[in-house]
Amino acid sequence: MAPNAPPPSQPATPLIGILSAFRTEVSTLAGSLTSPGRLLIGGRRAWRGRLGRLGLIVLPGGMGGEKAAAASRALLDRGVSALLCVGAAGALDDRLQVGDIVIAEWVVSAGDPASRRSCDPAMADRAKKIAAERGG
């Protein structure tokens, strides 16, 4: 077993990257973290901590596709196993309201239809199930 690996009876803690455009979109979440810490990622202030059994890195990466892509890459380089993008999303559809949840089945870079990639279907299905159970 590797020296820093958890014992076999304890599964590794998932590390999830939470990405937003603006600090205000994630400041409440960041304030809820246990064992919180601050770090710099690409010159931007981020938070690292725990929420339940999950390890989180919360990064307000800036607005726009290029900044989102750079922030996503920086989070992946830090070892996150999944990315969750949070924010207003008002530009996606004017029918969206505060508190609505959008669960992507695929993503694409603006202006590059060939960049379309499917999201993890099992994760999307689980997110949809949880949202439905909670009245979403």
N, CA, C and O of each residue as an XYZ file, in Angstrom:
544
protein
N       0.861     -1.182      0.000
C       0.000      0.000      0.000
C       0.902      1.239      0.000
O       1.930      1.251      0.677
N       0.531      2.269     -0.744
C       1.290      3.520     -0.775
C       1.281      4.163      0.604
O       0.307      4.003      1.341
N       2.348      4.895      0.983
C       2.437      5.453      2.332
C       1.307      6.390      2.723
O       0.946      6.444      3.899
N       0.732      7.135      1.773
C      -0.326      8.095      2.102
C      -1.716      7.583      1.758
O      -2.687      8.332      1.860
N      -1.831      6.325      1.354
C      -3.139      5.785      0.984
C      -3.940      5.469      2.240
O      -3.368      5.082      3.258
N      -5.284      5.633      2.175
C      -6.107      5.289      3.338
C      -6.115      3.780      3.533
O      -5.896      3.034      2.578
N      -6.363      3.321      4.752
C      -6.484      1.885      4.967
C      -7.603      1.328      4.097
O      -8.525      2.064      3.746
N      -7.545      0.035      3.736
C      -8.570     -0.537      2.854
C      -9.986     -0.393      3.389
O     -10.928     -0.342      2.598
N     -10.168     -0.327      4.700
C     -11.518     -0.217      5.268
C     -12.095      1.183      5.129
O     -13.291      1.381      5.343
N     -11.262      2.159      4.773
C     -11.730      3.537      4.622
C     -11.533      3.985      3.179
O     -10.395      4.164      2.742
N     -12.628      4.171      2.423
C     -12.465      4.601      1.037
C     -11.880      6.007      0.974
O     -12.056      6.812      1.888
N     -11.181      6.283     -0.123
C     -10.612      7.611     -0.337
C     -11.729      8.651     -0.364
O     -12.810      8.394     -0.894
N     -11.466      9.816      0.203
C     -12.440     10.901      0.209
C     -12.469     11.546     -1.168
O     -11.431     11.987     -1.661
N     -13.645     11.610     -1.803
C     -13.726     12.283     -3.102
C     -13.382     13.772     -2.949
O     -13.761     14.404     -1.963
N     -12.671     14.317     -3.922
C     -12.355     15.738     -3.962
C     -13.100     16.326     -5.145
O     -12.843     15.962     -6.292
N     -14.021     17.233     -4.866
C     -14.886     17.834     -5.882
C     -14.487     19.291     -6.078
O     -14.257     20.013     -5.108
N     -14.405     19.720     -7.326
C     -14.149     21.118     -7.646
C     -15.461     21.845     -7.870
O     -16.289     21.408     -8.670
N     -15.653     22.949     -7.170
C     -16.842     23.794     -7.334
C     -16.380     25.076     -8.019
O     -15.522     25.791     -7.502
N     -16.946     25.352     -9.164
C     -16.519     26.467    -10.001
C     -17.664     27.447    -10.191
O     -18.797     27.050    -10.460
N     -17.356     28.732    -10.047
C     -18.346     29.776    -10.325
C     -17.638     30.927    -11.024
O     -16.409     30.975    -11.079
N     -18.419     31.845    -11.551
C     -17.826     33.045    -12.138
C     -17.488     34.067    -11.052
O     -16.439     34.709    -11.102
N     -18.375     34.212    -10.079
C     -18.242     35.281     -9.090
C     -18.157     34.733     -7.667
O     -18.758     33.707     -7.346
N     -17.417     35.419     -6.837
C     -17.264     35.061     -5.430
C     -18.615     35.019     -4.714
O     -18.833     34.146     -3.873
N     -19.517     35.935     -5.028
C     -20.819     35.975     -4.348
C     -21.642     34.709     -4.599
O     -22.518     34.370     -3.804
N     -21.361     34.010     -5.705
C     -22.110     32.800     -6.024
C     -21.707     31.610     -5.152
O     -22.443     30.627     -5.066
N     -20.549     31.696     -4.510
C     -20.067     30.561     -3.718
C     -19.667     30.926     -2.293
O     -19.239     30.053     -1.538
N     -19.794     32.185     -1.910
C     -19.308     32.599     -0.589
C     -20.071     31.915      0.548
O     -19.469     31.582      1.569
N     -21.374     31.700      0.397
C     -22.130     31.013      1.446
C     -21.671     29.564      1.570
O     -21.487     29.059      2.678
N     -21.487     28.899      0.436
C     -20.974     27.525      0.452
C     -19.602     27.486      1.103
O     -19.347     26.632      1.952
N     -18.717     28.394      0.721
C     -17.370     28.414      1.290
C     -17.403     28.627      2.794
O     -16.591     28.057      3.523
N     -18.342     29.447      3.264
C     -18.473     29.689      4.696
C     -19.015     28.497      5.468
O     -18.940     28.465      6.697
N     -19.566     27.510      4.751
C     -20.120     26.312      5.386
C     -19.117     25.170      5.496
O     -19.414     24.135      6.091
N     -17.931     25.356      4.923
C     -16.938     24.275      4.924
C     -16.387     24.040      6.321
O     -16.177     24.981      7.086
N     -16.157     22.775      6.644
C     -15.437     22.445      7.866
C     -13.970     22.253      7.489
O     -13.654     21.951      6.338
N     -13.091     22.426      8.448
C     -11.638     22.361      8.201
C     -11.247     23.252      7.033
O     -10.528     22.814      6.135
N     -11.720     24.516      7.033
C     -11.486     25.367      5.868
C     -10.037     25.858      5.786
O      -9.329     25.989      6.784
N      -9.650     26.115      4.566
C      -8.350     26.716      4.296
C      -8.456     27.568      3.047
O      -9.375     27.400      2.245
N      -7.517     28.480      2.886
C      -7.494     29.352      1.704
C      -6.298     28.986      0.848
O      -5.271     28.551      1.368
N      -6.421     29.155     -0.451
C      -5.312     28.923     -1.348
C      -5.464     29.807     -2.568
O      -6.539     30.347     -2.831
N      -4.382     29.949     -3.309
C      -4.402     30.692     -4.564
C      -4.326     29.702     -5.712
O      -3.469     28.818     -5.727
N      -5.218     29.853     -6.665
C      -5.210     29.019     -7.863
C      -5.251     29.963     -9.054
O      -6.241     30.667     -9.257
N      -4.197     29.981     -9.831
C      -4.146     30.873    -10.990
C      -4.321     32.331    -10.622
O      -4.913     33.097    -11.382
N      -3.810     32.727     -9.458
C      -3.911     34.100     -9.002
C      -5.257     34.452     -8.382
O      -5.472     35.602     -7.999
N      -6.155     33.501     -8.278
C      -7.476     33.745     -7.683
C      -7.568     33.058     -6.335
O      -7.071     31.947     -6.149
N      -8.218     33.743     -5.391
C      -8.399     33.166     -4.052
C      -9.470     32.082     -4.101
O     -10.538     32.268     -4.682
N      -9.163     30.957     -3.484
C     -10.081     29.821     -3.445
C     -10.151     29.294     -2.020
O      -9.330     29.649     -1.174
N     -11.133     28.450     -1.767
C     -11.291     27.812     -0.465
C     -11.128     26.305     -0.642
O     -11.490     25.743     -1.676
N     -10.580     25.667      0.381
C     -10.517     24.206      0.416
C     -11.025     23.762      1.780
O     -10.664     24.345      2.803
N     -11.858     22.735      1.794
C     -12.385     22.239      3.054
C     -13.254     21.021      2.823
O     -13.170     20.367      1.784
N     -14.084     20.728      3.799
C     -14.939     19.549      3.739
C     -16.401     19.967      3.880
O     -16.733     20.933      4.566
N     -17.242     19.219      3.217
C     -18.686     19.349      3.363
C     -19.190     17.918      3.496
O     -19.271     17.179      2.515
N     -19.528     17.542      4.723
C     -19.862     16.143      4.975
C     -18.639     15.285      4.742
O     -17.573     15.554      5.296
N     -18.784     14.251      3.923
C     -17.654     13.362      3.664
C     -16.842     13.779      2.436
O     -15.852     13.133      2.092
N     -17.263     14.851      1.785
C     -16.590     15.296      0.570
C     -15.521     16.337      0.857
O     -15.700     17.213      1.702
N     -14.425     16.233      0.155
C     -13.446     17.306      0.124
C     -13.813     18.236     -1.020
O     -14.149     17.776     -2.111
N     -13.750     19.544     -0.779
C     -14.108     20.515     -1.817
C     -12.993     21.519     -2.025
O     -12.307     21.915     -1.083
N     -12.826     21.922     -3.266
C     -12.079     23.133     -3.594
C     -13.083     24.035     -4.293
O     -13.660     23.654     -5.312
N     -13.294     25.224     -3.755
C     -14.283     26.173     -4.270
C     -13.527     27.331     -4.899
O     -12.768     28.027     -4.224
N     -13.737     27.536     -6.202
C     -12.979     28.530     -6.950
C     -13.887     29.440     -7.757
O     -14.524     28.987     -8.709
N     -13.960     30.726     -7.392
C     -14.598     31.686     -8.290
C     -13.589     32.049     -9.372
O     -12.669     32.833     -9.136
N     -13.764     31.478    -10.555
C     -12.743     31.559    -11.594
C     -12.856     32.726    -12.545
O     -11.961     32.939    -13.364
N     -13.934     33.492    -12.462
C     -14.101     34.615    -13.373
C     -15.137     34.306    -14.439
O     -15.493     33.149    -14.661
N     -15.618     35.358    -15.097
C     -16.697     35.231    -16.067
C     -16.145     34.998    -17.471
O     -15.135     35.580    -17.866
N     -16.831     34.139    -18.207
C     -16.476     33.892    -19.598
C     -15.879     32.514    -19.809
O     -15.342     31.893    -18.892
N     -15.989     32.060    -21.043
C     -15.545     30.721    -21.397
C     -14.067     30.465    -21.170
O     -13.692     29.404    -20.670
N     -13.224     31.422    -21.529
C     -11.779     31.217    -21.363
C     -11.402     31.108    -19.887
O     -10.597     30.256    -19.514
N     -11.976     31.959    -19.053
C     -11.679     31.900    -17.614
C     -12.232     30.621    -17.000
O     -11.586     30.007    -16.152
N     -13.432     30.216    -17.428
C     -14.013     28.972    -16.924
C     -13.158     27.774    -17.323
O     -12.947     26.863    -16.523
N     -12.667     27.776    -18.556
C     -11.817     26.677    -19.014
C     -10.507     26.630    -18.224
O     -10.060     25.557    -17.819
N      -9.897     27.795    -18.008
C      -8.639     27.847    -17.250
C      -8.858     27.404    -15.804
O      -8.043     26.665    -15.253
N      -9.945     27.848    -15.190
C     -10.244     27.465    -13.811
C     -10.541     25.965    -13.723
O     -10.114     25.298    -12.781
N     -11.267     25.446    -14.697
C     -11.561     24.010    -14.724
C     -10.277     23.200    -14.821
O     -10.097     22.220    -14.098
N      -9.385     23.612    -15.718
C      -8.105     22.916    -15.884
C      -7.302     22.988    -14.588
O      -6.701     21.991    -14.186
N      -7.279     24.141    -13.932
C      -6.522     24.292    -12.683
C      -7.081     23.380    -11.592
O      -6.317     22.801    -10.821
N      -8.400     23.249    -11.520
C      -9.004     22.358    -10.528
C      -8.673     20.897    -10.842
O      -8.346     20.125     -9.940
N      -8.758     20.523    -12.111
C      -8.414     19.155    -12.500
C      -6.945     18.856    -12.195
O      -6.605     17.754    -11.764
N      -6.081     19.842    -12.421
C      -4.658     19.669    -12.116
C      -4.414     19.484    -10.622
O      -3.395     18.916    -10.230
N      -5.335     19.954     -9.785
C      -5.224     19.782     -8.334
C      -5.862     18.484     -7.856
O      -5.929     18.228     -6.654
N      -6.327     17.670     -8.791
C      -6.772     16.336     -8.439
C      -8.245     16.146     -8.162
O      -8.631     15.129     -7.586
N      -9.098     17.107     -8.561
C     -10.522     16.896     -8.326
C     -11.014     15.761     -9.224
O     -10.535     15.579    -10.343
N     -11.980     15.006     -8.706
C     -12.524     13.885     -9.478
C     -13.781     14.278    -10.244
O     -14.240     13.533    -11.110
N     -14.337     15.440     -9.931
C     -15.526     15.932    -10.632
C     -15.581     17.445    -10.498
O     -15.057     18.017     -9.542
N     -16.218     18.084    -11.465
C     -16.422     19.534    -11.438
C     -17.913     19.823    -11.353
O     -18.724     19.194    -12.033
N     -18.253     20.773    -10.517
C     -19.628     21.238    -10.395
C     -19.597     22.742    -10.629
O     -18.930     23.477     -9.900
N     -20.312     23.191    -11.636
C     -20.373     24.623    -11.939
C     -21.645     25.185    -11.323
O     -22.739     24.663    -11.538
N     -21.487     26.246    -10.560
C     -22.633     26.870     -9.909
C     -22.674     28.346    -10.278
O     -21.653     28.961    -10.587
N     -23.880     28.894    -10.238
C     -23.994     30.315    -10.512
C     -25.380     30.685    -10.991
O     -26.325     29.902    -10.884
N     -25.484     31.871    -11.513
C     -26.776     32.419    -11.896
C     -27.379     31.715    -13.098
O     -28.581     31.453    -13.098
N     -26.610     31.403    -14.104
C     -27.054     30.697    -15.310
C     -28.213     31.393    -16.016
O     -28.883     30.782    -16.848
N     -28.448     32.617    -15.706
C     -29.570     33.337    -16.305
C     -29.469     33.492    -17.803
O     -30.490     33.619    -18.479
N     -28.275     33.484    -18.335
C     -28.115     33.656    -19.769
C     -28.471     32.393    -20.550
O     -28.641     32.449    -21.768
N     -28.586     31.260    -19.864
C     -28.919     30.016    -20.556
C     -30.352     30.010    -21.052
O     -30.627     29.597    -22.178
N     -31.255     30.466    -20.213
C     -32.680     30.423    -20.547
C     -33.395     31.406    -19.626
O     -33.265     31.311    -18.406
N     -34.136     32.334    -20.184
C     -34.771     33.350    -19.348
C     -35.903     32.801    -18.483
O     -36.464     33.536    -17.670
N     -36.248     31.528    -18.641
C     -37.250     30.905    -17.773
C     -36.655     30.429    -16.449
O     -37.398     30.095    -15.526
N     -35.319     30.393    -16.345
C     -34.682     29.938    -15.115
C     -34.910     30.935    -13.996
O     -34.859     32.148    -14.205
N     -35.162     30.411    -12.809
C     -35.391     31.224    -11.622
C     -34.307     30.942    -10.591
O     -33.639     29.910    -10.661
N     -34.126     31.848     -9.635
C     -33.191     31.628     -8.546
C     -33.557     30.326     -7.850
O     -34.719     30.102     -7.511
N     -32.564     29.470     -7.637
C     -32.786     28.188     -6.984
C     -33.017     27.034     -7.941
O     -32.970     25.876     -7.526
N     -33.269     27.324     -9.227
C     -33.423     26.243    -10.203
C     -32.105     25.499    -10.362
O     -31.028     26.076    -10.216
N     -32.205     24.230    -10.659
C     -31.025     23.394    -10.856
C     -30.979     22.969    -12.315
O     -31.971     22.486    -12.860
N     -29.830     23.148    -12.940
C     -29.605     22.706    -14.310
C     -28.581     21.583    -14.243
O     -27.471     21.780    -13.747
N     -28.947     20.413    -14.738
C     -28.040     19.264    -14.734
C     -27.702     18.950    -16.188
O     -28.562     18.545    -16.970
N     -26.447     19.143    -16.527
C     -26.014     18.963    -17.913
C     -25.879     17.492    -18.268
O     -25.435     16.680    -17.457
N     -26.265     17.166    -19.479
C     -26.006     15.838    -20.029
C     -24.793     15.885    -20.946
O     -24.162     14.862    -21.210
N     -24.469     17.087    -21.431
C     -23.281     17.298    -22.237
C     -22.856     18.759    -22.122
O     -23.647     19.616    -21.729
N     -21.621     19.030    -22.462
C     -21.082     20.389    -22.443
C     -20.370     20.648    -23.767
O     -19.932     19.715    -24.440
N     -20.261     21.914    -24.127
C     -19.587     22.297    -25.359
C     -18.967     23.670    -25.148
O     -19.545     24.515    -24.464
N     -17.803     23.894    -25.726
C     -17.176     25.214    -25.673
C     -17.866     26.130    -26.664
O     -18.195     25.725    -27.779
N     -18.083     27.373    -26.246
C     -18.722     28.348    -27.125
C     -17.924     28.470    -28.417
O     -16.701     28.608    -28.394
N     -18.625     28.418    -29.536
C     -17.986     28.602    -30.824
C     -17.245     27.379    -31.346
O     -16.597     27.461    -32.390
N     -17.322     26.245    -30.649
C     -16.607     25.054    -31.095
C     -17.497     23.821    -30.939
O     -17.334     23.061    -29.985
N     -18.439     23.613    -31.869
C     -19.353     22.482    -31.749
C     -18.636     21.132    -31.642
O     -19.173     20.193    -31.054
N     -17.447     21.032    -32.199
C     -16.698     19.767    -32.145
C     -16.195     19.453    -30.736
O     -15.750     18.336    -30.474
N     -16.263     20.428    -29.830
C     -15.775     20.211    -28.464
C     -16.809     19.531    -27.568
O     -16.544     19.294    -26.390
N     -17.968     19.220    -28.107
C     -19.041     18.630    -27.303
C     -18.570     17.344    -26.624
O     -18.015     16.451    -27.264
N     -18.805     17.274    -25.314
C     -18.428     16.107    -24.515
C     -19.599     15.722    -23.628
O     -20.279     16.586    -23.076
N     -19.830     14.430    -23.493
C     -20.878     13.935    -22.616
C     -20.424     14.026    -21.172
O     -19.252     13.814    -20.861
N     -21.367     14.344    -20.289
C     -21.102     14.318    -18.854
C     -21.247     12.882    -18.367
O     -21.782     12.036    -19.083
N     -20.787     12.609    -17.185
C     -20.891     11.281    -16.601
C     -22.371     10.951    -16.411
O     -23.022     11.571    -15.570
N     -22.928      9.989    -17.168
C     -24.369      9.722    -17.074
C     -24.802      9.237    -15.693
O     -25.891      9.585    -15.235
N     -23.988      8.456    -15.036
C     -24.365      7.973    -13.701
C     -24.459      9.133    -12.722
O     -25.368      9.174    -11.893
N     -23.516     10.089    -12.812
C     -23.541     11.242    -11.917
C     -24.744     12.130    -12.228
O     -25.408     12.623    -11.316
N     -25.023     12.331    -13.507
C     -26.183     13.154    -13.884
C     -27.483     12.500    -13.419
O     -28.375     13.184    -12.918
N     -27.594     11.179    -13.581
C     -28.800     10.476    -13.122
C     -28.968     10.595    -11.613
O     -30.073     10.811    -11.116
N     -27.868     10.454    -10.893
C     -27.943     10.567     -9.428
C     -28.358     11.985     -9.016
O     -29.183     12.164     -8.120
N     -27.776     12.987     -9.682
C     -28.136     14.380     -9.371
C     -29.614     14.632     -9.653
O     -30.284     15.309     -8.873
N     -30.129     14.094    -10.759
C     -31.547     14.260    -11.079
C     -32.425     13.594    -10.033
O     -33.453     14.147     -9.641
N     -32.030     12.413     -9.580
C     -32.803     11.687     -8.569
C     -32.845     12.482     -7.273
O     -33.907     12.639     -6.670
N     -31.691     12.983     -6.844
C     -31.627     13.765     -5.595
C     -32.456     15.040     -5.733
O     -33.184     15.407     -4.811
N     -32.353     15.708     -6.865
C     -33.128     16.940     -7.072
C     -34.628     16.637     -7.013
O     -35.391     17.391     -6.408
N     -35.050     15.537     -7.638
C     -36.477     15.168     -7.620
C     -36.950     14.847     -6.204
O     -38.054     15.221     -5.808
N     -36.100     14.149     -5.448
C     -36.470     13.805     -4.069
C     -36.634     15.049     -3.207
O     -37.412     15.052     -2.252
N     -35.902     16.100     -3.545
C     -35.939     17.328     -2.747
C     -36.867     18.377     -3.347
O     -36.840     19.544     -2.956
N     -37.677     17.950     -4.292
C     -38.671     18.857     -4.860
C     -38.153     19.709     -5.983
O     -38.779     20.713     -6.324
N     -37.025     19.347     -6.577
C     -36.433     20.116     -7.676
C     -36.956     19.746     -9.009
O     -36.540     20.319    -10.016
